[in-house]
Coordinates of N, CA and C in Angstrom, one line a residue:
M1 N 0.9 -1.2 0.0 CA 0.0 0.0 0.0 C 0.9 1.2 0.0
I2 N 0.6 2.1 -0.9 CA 1.5 3.2 -1.1 C 1.0 4.3 -0.1
Q3 N 2.1 4.8 0.7 CA 1.8 5.9 1.7 C 1.8 7.2 1.0
S4 N 0.9 8.1 1.5 CA 0.8 9.4 0.9 C 2.0 10.3 1.4
S5 N 2.2 11.3 0.7 CA 3.4 12.2 1.1 C 3.1 12.9 2.4
A6 N 1.9 13.1 2.7 CA 1.6 13.8 4.0 C 2.0 12.9 5.2
Q7 N 1.7 11.6 5.0 CA 2.0 10.7 6.1 C 3.5 10.5 6.3
M8 N 4.2 10.5 5.2 CA 5.7 10.4 5.2 C 6.3 11.7 5.9
N9 N 5.8 12.8 5.7 CA 6.3 14.0 6.3 C 6.0 14.0 7.8
L10 N 4.9 13.5 8.2 CA 4.5 13.4 9.6 C 5.5 12.5 10.3
R11 N 5.8 11.4 9.6 CA 6.7 10.4 10.3 C 8.1 11.0 10.4
R12 N 8.5 11.7 9.4 CA 9.8 12.4 9.5 C 9.9 13.4 10.7
F13 N 8.8 14.1 10.8 CA 8.7 15.2 11.9 C 8.8 14.6 13.3
K14 N 8.1 13.4 13.4 CA 8.1 12.8 14.7 C 9.5 12.2 15.0
S15 N 10.2 11.7 14.0 CA 11.5 11.2 14.2 C 12.5 12.3 14.6
S16 N 12.4 13.4 13.9 CA 13.2 14.6 14.2 C 13.0 15.1 15.6
F17 N 11.7 15.2 16.0 CA 11.3 15.7 17.3 C 11.9 14.7 18.4
L18 N 11.8 13.4 18.1 CA 12.3 12.5 19.1 C 13.8 12.6 19.3
I19 N 14.5 12.8 18.1 CA 16.0 12.9 18.2 C 16.4 14.2 19.0
V20 N 15.7 15.3 18.7 CA 16.0 16.5 19.4 C 15.7 16.4 20.9
S21 N 14.6 15.7 21.3 CA 14.2 15.5 22.7 C 15.2 14.7 23.4
L22 N 15.7 13.6 22.8 CA 16.7 12.8 23.4 C 18.0 13.6 23.6
A23 N 18.3 14.4 22.6 CA 19.6 15.2 22.7 C 19.5 16.2 23.9
L24 N 18.3 16.8 24.1 CA 18.2 17.7 25.2 C 18.3 17.0 26.5
L25 N 17.7 15.8 26.6 CA 17.7 15.0 27.8 C 19.2 14.6 28.2
A26 N 19.9 14.3 27.1 CA 21.3 13.9 27.3 C 22.1 15.1 27.8
L27 N 21.8 16.2 27.2 CA 22.6 17.4 27.6 C 22.3 17.8 29.1
L28 N 21.0 17.7 29.4 CA 20.6 18.0 30.8 C 21.3 17.0 31.8
A29 N 21.3 15.8 31.4 CA 21.9 14.8 32.2 C 23.4 15.0 32.5
I30 N 24.1 15.6 31.5 CA 25.5 15.9 31.6 C 25.8 17.1 32.5
N31 N 24.9 18.1 32.3 CA 25.1 19.4 33.1 C 24.7 19.3 34.5
A32 N 23.8 18.3 34.8 CA 23.3 18.2 36.2 C 24.3 17.9 37.2
P33 N 25.3 17.0 37.0 CA 26.3 16.8 38.0 C 27.2 17.9 38.2
A34 N 27.5 18.6 37.0 CA 28.4 19.8 37.1 C 27.7 20.9 38.0
Q35 N 26.4 21.0 37.8 CA 25.7 22.1 38.6 C 25.7 21.7 40.1
S36 N 25.5 20.4 40.4 CA 25.4 19.9 41.8 C 26.8 20.0 42.4
G37 N 27.9 19.8 41.7 CA 29.2 19.8 42.3 C 29.8 21.2 42.4
R38 N 29.2 22.2 41.9 CA 29.7 23.6 42.0 C 29.7 24.1 43.4
K39 N 30.8 24.6 43.9 CA 30.8 25.1 45.3 C 30.1 26.4 45.4
Q40 N 29.3 26.5 46.4 CA 28.6 27.8 46.6 C 29.6 28.8 47.3
P41 N 29.6 30.0 46.9 CA 30.5 31.0 47.6 C 30.1 31.1 49.0
K42 N 31.2 31.1 49.9 CA 31.0 31.3 51.3 C 30.6 32.7 51.7
A43 N 29.7 32.8 52.6 CA 29.3 34.1 53.1 C 30.5 34.7 53.9
P44 N 30.7 36.0 53.8 CA 31.8 36.6 54.5 C 31.6 36.5 56.0
P45 N 32.6 36.2 56.7 CA 32.5 36.0 58.2 C 32.0 37.3 58.8
S46 N 31.1 37.1 59.8 CA 30.5 38.3 60.5 C 31.6 38.9 61.4
A47 N 31.5 40.2 61.6 CA 32.5 40.8 62.5 C 32.3 40.4 63.9
P48 N 33.4 40.1 64.6 CA 33.2 39.6 66.0 C 32.6 40.7 66.9
V49 N 31.8 40.3 67.8 CA 31.1 41.2 68.7 C 32.1 41.5 69.8
P50 N 32.5 42.8 70.0 CA 33.5 43.1 71.0 C 32.9 42.9 72.4
T51 N 33.8 42.3 73.2 CA 33.4 42.0 74.6 C 33.5 43.3 75.4
P52 N 32.4 43.7 76.1 CA 32.4 44.9 76.9 C 33.4 44.8 78.0
T53 N 34.3 45.9 78.1 CA 35.3 45.9 79.1 C 34.7 46.5 80.4
P54 N 34.7 45.8 81.5 CA 34.1 46.4 82.7 C 34.9 47.6 83.2
E55 N 34.2 48.6 83.6 CA 34.8 49.8 84.1 C 35.5 49.6 85.4
P56 N 36.7 50.1 85.6 CA 37.4 49.8 86.9 C 36.6 50.4 88.1
T57 N 36.6 49.6 89.1 CA 35.9 50.1 90.3 C 36.7 51.1 91.0
P58 N 36.2 52.3 91.2 CA 37.0 53.4 91.8 C 37.3 53.0 93.2
E59 N 38.6 53.3 93.6 CA 39.0 53.0 94.9 C 38.4 54.0 95.9
P60 N 38.0 53.5 97.0 CA 37.4 54.4 98.0 C 38.4 55.3 98.5
K61 N 38.0 56.6 98.6 CA 39.0 57.6 99.2 C 39.1 57.4 100.7
T62 N 40.4 57.3 101.0 CA 40.7 57.2 102.4 C 40.6 58.5 103.1
Q63 N 39.7 58.6 104.0 CA 39.5 59.9 104.7 C 40.5 59.9 105.9
E64 N 41.2 61.1 106.0 CA 42.1 61.2 107.1 C 41.3 61.3 108.4
K65 N 41.7 60.5 109.2 CA 41.0 60.4 110.5 C 41.6 61.5 111.4
K66 N 40.8 62.4 111.9 CA 41.2 63.4 112.8 C 41.6 62.9 114.1
S67 N 42.7 63.3 114.6 CA 43.2 62.8 115.9 C 42.2 63.2 117.0
E68 N 41.9 62.3 117.9 CA 41.0 62.6 119.0 C 41.7 63.3 120.2
L69 N 43.0 63.2 120.2 CA 43.8 63.8 121.3 C 43.9 65.3 121.1
G70 N 43.7 66.0 122.2 CA 43.7 67.5 122.1 C 44.2 68.1 123.3
F71 N 44.6 69.4 123.2 CA 45.2 70.1 124.3 C 44.5 71.5 124.3
I72 N 44.3 72.0 125.5 CA 43.9 73.4 125.7 C 44.9 74.0 126.6
I73 N 45.6 75.1 126.0 CA 46.6 75.8 126.8 C 46.0 77.0 127.4
A74 N 46.1 77.1 128.7 CA 45.5 78.3 129.4 C 46.6 78.8 130.4
S75 N 46.3 80.0 130.9 CA 47.3 80.6 131.9 C 46.5 81.2 133.0
E76 N 47.2 81.2 134.1 CA 46.7 81.9 135.4 C 47.5 83.1 135.6
R77 N 47.0 84.2 135.0 CA 47.8 85.5 135.0 C 47.7 86.2 136.4
Y78 N 46.5 86.1 137.0 CA 46.3 86.9 138.2 C 46.4 86.0 139.4
T79 N 47.5 86.1 140.1 CA 47.8 85.2 141.3 C 48.2 86.1 142.5
G80 N 47.2 86.7 143.1 CA 47.4 87.6 144.3 C 48.2 88.8 143.9
L81 N 49.3 89.0 144.6 CA 50.1 90.2 144.4 C 51.1 90.1 143.2
E82 N 51.3 88.9 142.7 CA 52.2 88.6 141.6 C 51.5 89.1 140.3
S83 N 52.2 89.8 139.5 CA 51.7 90.3 138.2 C 52.9 90.5 137.3
Y84 N 52.8 89.8 136.1 CA 53.9 89.8 135.1 C 53.3 90.2 133.8
P85 N 54.1 90.7 132.9 CA 53.6 91.2 131.6 C 52.9 90.0 130.9
F86 N 51.8 90.4 130.3 CA 51.0 89.4 129.5 C 51.8 88.8 128.4
S87 N 52.7 89.6 127.8 CA 53.6 89.1 126.7 C 54.4 87.9 127.1
Y88 N 54.8 87.8 128.4 CA 55.6 86.7 128.9 C 54.7 85.4 128.9
Y89 N 53.5 85.6 129.4 CA 52.6 84.4 129.3 C 52.3 84.0 127.9
D90 N 52.1 85.0 127.0 CA 51.9 84.7 125.6 C 53.1 83.9 125.0
A91 N 54.3 84.3 125.4 CA 55.5 83.6 124.9 C 55.5 82.2 125.3
V92 N 55.2 81.9 126.6 CA 55.2 80.6 127.1 C 54.2 79.7 126.4
M93 N 52.9 80.2 126.3 CA 51.9 79.5 125.7 C 52.1 79.2 124.2
T94 N 52.7 80.2 123.5 CA 53.0 80.0 122.1 C 54.0 78.9 121.9
G95 N 55.1 78.9 122.8 CA 56.1 77.9 122.7 C 55.5 76.5 123.0
C96 N 54.7 76.4 124.0 CA 54.1 75.1 124.4 C 53.2 74.6 123.3
A97 N 52.3 75.5 122.8 CA 51.3 75.1 121.7 C 52.1 74.7 120.5
G98 N 53.1 75.5 120.1 CA 53.8 75.2 118.8 C 54.5 73.9 118.9
R99 N 55.1 73.6 120.0 CA 55.8 72.3 120.2 C 54.8 71.1 120.2
L100 N 53.7 71.2 120.8 CA 52.7 70.2 120.8 C 52.2 69.9 119.4
R101 N 52.0 70.9 118.6 CA 51.5 70.8 117.2 C 52.6 70.1 116.3
S102 N 53.8 70.5 116.5 CA 54.9 70.0 115.6 C 55.3 68.6 115.8
V103 N 55.1 68.0 117.0 CA 55.5 66.7 117.3 C 54.4 65.7 117.5
S104 N 53.1 66.2 117.3 CA 52.0 65.3 117.5 C 50.9 65.6 116.6
S105 N 49.9 64.8 116.4 CA 48.8 65.0 115.6 C 47.6 65.6 116.4
A106 N 47.8 66.0 117.6 CA 46.8 66.5 118.4 C 46.3 67.9 118.0
T107 N 45.1 68.2 118.3 CA 44.6 69.5 118.1 C 44.9 70.4 119.3
V108 N 45.4 71.6 119.1 CA 45.9 72.4 120.2 C 45.2 73.8 120.1
D109 N 44.5 74.2 121.2 CA 43.9 75.5 121.3 C 44.5 76.3 122.4
V110 N 44.6 77.6 122.2 CA 45.2 78.4 123.2 C 44.0 79.3 123.7
A111 N 43.7 79.2 125.0 CA 42.6 80.0 125.6 C 43.0 81.4 125.7
Q112 N 42.1 82.3 125.3 CA 42.3 83.7 125.3 C 42.1 84.4 126.6
S113 N 41.2 83.8 127.4 CA 40.8 84.4 128.7 C 41.6 83.7 129.8
D114 N 41.7 84.4 130.9 CA 42.5 83.9 132.1 C 41.7 82.7 132.6
M115 N 42.4 81.7 133.2 CA 41.8 80.5 133.7 C 42.5 80.1 135.0
G116 N 41.8 80.1 136.1 CA 42.3 79.6 137.4 C 42.4 78.1 137.5
R117 N 42.9 77.6 138.5 CA 43.1 76.2 138.7 C 41.7 75.5 138.8
G118 N 40.7 76.1 139.5 CA 39.4 75.5 139.6 C 38.7 75.4 138.3
E119 N 38.9 76.5 137.5 CA 38.3 76.5 136.1 C 38.9 75.5 135.2
A120 N 40.2 75.3 135.4 CA 41.0 74.3 134.5 C 40.5 72.9 134.8
V121 N 40.3 72.6 136.1 CA 39.8 71.3 136.5 C 38.4 71.0 135.9
K122 N 37.6 72.0 136.1 CA 36.2 71.9 135.6 C 36.2 71.7 134.1
K123 N 37.0 72.5 133.4 CA 37.1 72.4 131.9 C 37.6 71.0 131.5
A124 N 38.6 70.4 132.2 CA 39.1 69.1 131.9 C 38.0 68.0 132.1
K125 N 37.3 68.1 133.2 CA 36.2 67.2 133.4 C 35.1 67.2 132.3
A126 N 34.9 68.3 131.7 CA 33.9 68.4 130.7 C 34.4 67.8 129.3
E127 N 35.7 67.6 129.2 CA 36.2 67.1 127.9 C 36.3 65.5 128.0
T128 N 36.3 64.9 126.8 CA 36.4 63.5 126.7 C 37.8 63.0 126.3
S129 N 38.5 63.8 125.5 CA 39.8 63.4 125.0 C 40.8 64.6 125.0
T130 N 40.5 65.7 125.6 CA 41.3 66.9 125.5 C 41.9 67.2 126.9
Y131 N 43.2 67.3 126.9 CA 43.8 67.7 128.2 C 43.9 69.2 128.3
V132 N 43.9 69.7 129.6 CA 44.1 71.1 129.8 C 45.4 71.3 130.5
V133 N 46.2 72.2 129.9 CA 47.5 72.6 130.4 C 47.4 74.0 131.0
L134 N 47.7 74.1 132.2 CA 47.6 75.4 132.9 C 49.0 75.9 133.2
I135 N 49.3 77.1 132.7 CA 50.6 77.8 132.8 C 50.5 78.9 133.9
K136 N 51.6 78.9 134.7 CA 51.7 79.9 135.7 C 53.2 80.4 135.8
L137 N 53.4 81.7 135.8 CA 54.8 82.2 136.0 C 55.0 82.4 137.5
K138 N 56.2 82.1 137.9 CA 56.6 82.1 139.3 C 58.0 82.8 139.5
L139 N 58.1 83.6 140.5 CA 59.4 84.2 140.8 C 59.7 84.0 142.3
D140 N 60.8 83.3 142.6 CA 61.1 83.1 144.0 C 61.7 84.4 144.6
Q141 N 60.9 84.9 145.5 CA 61.2 86.2 146.1 C 62.5 86.1 146.9
M142 N 62.8 85.0 147.4 CA 64.0 84.8 148.3 C 65.3 84.8 147.5
T143 N 65.3 84.3 146.3 CA 66.5 84.1 145.6 C 66.6 84.9 144.3
A144 N 65.4 85.2 143.7 CA 65.4 85.9 142.4 C 65.9 87.3 142.5
R145 N 66.6 87.7 141.5 CA 67.1 89.1 141.4 C 66.5 89.9 140.3
S146 N 65.9 89.2 139.3 CA 65.2 89.9 138.2 C 64.3 88.9 137.5
Y147 N 63.7 89.5 136.4 CA 62.8 88.6 135.6 C 63.6 87.5 134.9
D148 N 64.9 87.6 134.9 CA 65.6 86.5 134.3 C 65.5 85.2 135.1
D149 N 65.0 85.3 136.3 CA 64.9 84.1 137.2 C 63.4 83.7 137.2
L150 N 62.6 84.2 136.3 CA 61.2 83.7 136.2 C 61.2 82.2 135.9
E151 N 60.3 81.5 136.6 CA 60.1 80.1 136.3 C 58.7 79.8 135.8
V152 N 58.6 78.8 135.0 CA 57.3 78.4 134.4 C 56.8 77.1 135.0
E153 N 55.7 77.3 135.8 CA 55.0 76.1 136.4 C 53.9 75.7 135.4
F154 N 53.9 74.4 135.1 CA 52.8 73.8 134.3 C 52.2 72.6 134.9
T155 N 50.8 72.5 134.7 CA 50.1 71.4 135.3 C 49.2 70.9 134.2
L156 N 49.2 69.6 134.0 CA 48.4 68.9 133.0 C 47.2 68.2 133.7
F157 N 46.0 68.5 133.3 CA 44.8 67.9 133.9 C 44.2 67.0 132.9
A158 N 43.8 65.8 133.3 CA 43.3 64.7 132.4 C 41.8 65.0 132.1
P159 N 41.4 64.6 130.9 CA 40.0 64.8 130.6 C 39.1 63.8 131.4
K160 N 37.9 64.1 131.5 CA 36.8 63.4 132.3 C 37.0 63.4 133.8
T161 N 38.3 63.2 134.3 CA 38.5 63.2 135.7 C 39.0 64.5 136.3
G162 N 39.7 65.2 135.5 CA 40.3 66.5 136.0 C 41.5 66.2 136.9
K163 N 42.0 65.0 137.0 CA 43.1 64.7 137.8 C 44.4 65.2 137.2
V164 N 45.4 65.5 138.1 CA 46.7 66.0 137.6 C 47.5 64.8 137.0
V165 N 47.9 64.9 135.8 CA 48.8 63.9 135.1 C 50.2 64.2 135.4
I166 N 50.6 65.4 135.3 CA 52.0 65.8 135.5 C 52.0 67.3 136.0
F167 N 52.9 67.6 136.9 CA 53.2 68.9 137.4 C 54.7 69.1 137.4
G168 N 55.1 70.3 136.8 CA 56.5 70.5 136.7 C 56.9 72.0 136.6
T169 N 58.2 72.2 136.5 CA 58.7 73.6 136.4 C 59.7 73.6 135.2
A170 N 59.5 74.6 134.4 CA 60.5 74.8 133.3 C 61.2 76.1 133.5
Y171 N 62.4 76.2 133.0 CA 63.3 77.3 133.3 C 63.8 78.0 132.0
Q172 N 64.1 79.2 132.2 CA 64.7 80.0 131.1 C 66.2 79.4 130.9
N173 N 66.4 78.7 129.9 CA 67.6 78.0 129.7 C 68.4 78.7 128.6
A174 N 69.3 79.7 129.0 CA 70.0 80.4 128.1 C 71.1 79.6 127.4
N175 N 71.5 78.4 128.0 CA 72.5 77.6 127.4 C 72.0 76.6 126.4
R176 N 70.7 76.6 126.2 CA 70.1 75.7 125.2 C 70.7 75.9 123.8
A177 N 70.8 74.9 123.0 CA 71.4 75.0 121.7 C 70.5 75.9 120.8
G178 N 71.1 76.7 119.9 CA 70.3 77.5 119.0 C 70.4 78.9 119.4
P179 N 70.4 79.8 118.4 CA 70.5 81.3 118.7 C 69.2 81.8 119.2
I180 N 69.2 82.9 119.9 CA 68.1 83.7 120.3 C 67.9 84.8 119.3
I181 N 66.8 84.9 118.6 CA 66.6 85.9 117.6 C 65.6 87.0 118.1
T182 N 66.0 88.2 118.2 CA 65.2 89.3 118.7 C 65.2 90.4 117.6
R183 N 64.3 91.4 117.8 CA 64.3 92.5 117.0 C 65.4 93.5 117.3
P184 N 65.7 94.5 116.4 CA 66.7 95.5 116.8 C 66.2 96.3 118.0
N185 N 67.2 96.9 118.6 CA 66.9 97.8 119.8 C 66.2 97.0 120.9
S186 N 66.5 95.7 121.1 CA 65.9 94.9 122.1 C 66.8 94.9 123.4
R187 N 67.9 95.6 123.4 CA 68.8 95.7 124.5 C 69.5 94.4 124.8
G188 N 69.7 93.6 123.8 CA 70.4 92.3 123.9 C 69.8 91.4 124.9
S189 N 70.7 90.7 125.7 CA 70.2 89.7 126.6 C 69.4 90.3 127.8
S190 N 69.4 91.6 128.0 CA 68.7 92.2 129.1 C 67.4 92.7 128.7
G191 N 67.0 92.6 127.4 CA 65.8 93.2 126.9 C 64.6 92.3 127.1
A192 N 63.4 92.8 127.1 CA 62.2 92.0 127.3 C 62.0 91.0 126.1
M193 N 62.3 91.4 124.9 CA 62.1 90.5 123.8 C 63.0 89.3 123.9
Y194 N 64.2 89.5 124.3 CA 65.1 88.4 124.5 C 64.6 87.5 125.6
R195 N 64.0 88.0 126.7 CA 63.5 87.2 127.7 C 62.3 86.4 127.2
E196 N 61.5 87.1 126.4 CA 60.3 86.4 125.8 C 60.7 85.1 125.0
Q197 N 61.8 85.2 124.3 CA 62.3 84.1 123.5 C 62.7 83.0 124.5
L198 N 63.3 83.3 125.6 CA 63.7 82.3 126.6 C 62.5 81.7 127.2
L199 N 61.5 82.5 127.5 CA 60.3 81.9 128.0 C 59.5 81.0 127.0
K200 N 59.6 81.4 125.7 CA 59.1 80.6 124.7 C 59.7 79.2 124.7
R201 N 61.0 79.2 124.8 CA 61.7 77.9 124.9 C 61.3 77.1 126.2
A202 N 61.1 77.8 127.3 CA 60.6 77.1 128.5 C 59.3 76.5 128.2
G203 N 58.4 77.2 127.4 CA 57.1 76.6 127.1 C 57.3 75.3 126.2
E204 N 58.3 75.4 125.3 CA 58.6 74.2 124.5 C 59.0 73.0 125.3
D205 N 59.9 73.3 126.3 CA 60.4 72.3 127.2 C 59.2 71.7 128.0
A206 N 58.3 72.5 128.4 CA 57.1 72.0 129.2 C 56.3 71.1 128.3
A207 N 56.1 71.4 127.0 CA 55.4 70.6 126.0 C 56.0 69.2 125.9
E208 N 57.3 69.2 125.7 CA 58.0 68.0 125.5 C 57.9 67.0 126.8
R209 N 57.9 67.6 127.9 CA 57.8 66.8 129.1 C 56.3 66.3 129.3
I210 N 55.4 67.1 128.8 CA 54.0 66.7 128.8 C 53.8 65.5 127.9
L211 N 54.3 65.6 126.7 CA 54.2 64.5 125.7 C 54.9 63.2 126.2
K212 N 56.0 63.4 126.9 CA 56.7 62.2 127.4 C 55.9 61.6 128.5
A213 N 55.2 62.4 129.3 CA 54.4 61.8 130.4 C 53.2 61.1 129.8
L214 N 52.8 61.4 128.6 CA 51.7 60.7 128.0 C 52.2 59.5 127.1
N215 N 53.5 59.2 127.3 CA 54.1 58.0 126.5 C 54.1 58.2 125.0
L216 N 54.3 59.5 124.6 CA 54.4 59.7 123.2 C 55.9 59.7 122.7
N217 N 56.8 59.4 123.6 CA 58.2 59.2 123.2 C 58.8 60.4 122.5
V218 N 58.6 61.5 123.1 CA 59.3 62.7 122.6 C 60.5 63.0 123.4
P219 N 61.7 63.1 122.8 CA 62.9 63.4 123.5 C 62.9 64.8 124.1
I220 N 63.5 64.9 125.3 CA 63.7 66.2 125.9 C 64.9 66.9 125.2
M221 N 64.7 68.2 124.7 CA 65.8 68.9 124.1 C 66.5 69.8 125.1
H222 N 67.8 69.8 125.0 CA 68.6 70.7 125.9 C 69.5 71.5 125.0

């Protein structure tokens, strides 16, 4: 049976389509492994998160502890018939207070008003950690020839009780080491200013003996 030309063309078309389809399938089969084996680009590493640095703990400020030890320097200027220049008392109290401040951490106050023995005891009893130092000038009428022989009596009263801790006498020691500095026209060693410096040193000596009596290990200077 003779086939028509239309049938022959259809058969050829189907054959060509089948060949093309097989070729595409084969090409896809070859490319598939290559696609599956291709390495994917790695994502860039993320930046590390910085670890927060703890702020340094501030060191507590050390507060200087104020010394509880204290002294009140007072003087008994009016003692009956005896009367001496106030500048002499001031010189003794200045020397005593200055020495107490320089060799200890104690607070030192100088009383401006006159204070008798009874008032000094009463003041000491009212204090909790402050001693009262009472200064008195004395001149031995039997042996003294001038104010150069003035002596410094000092009494230390304890806080709370008012009891006497130490009682002593300091002297004008002209032979002590160190020069005596006075103002011009002070009449040398016979002038009042020169004597005030000697009395100031006597006050320093009294302070050193007071501190030694309180076991503060202050050497006596000569």
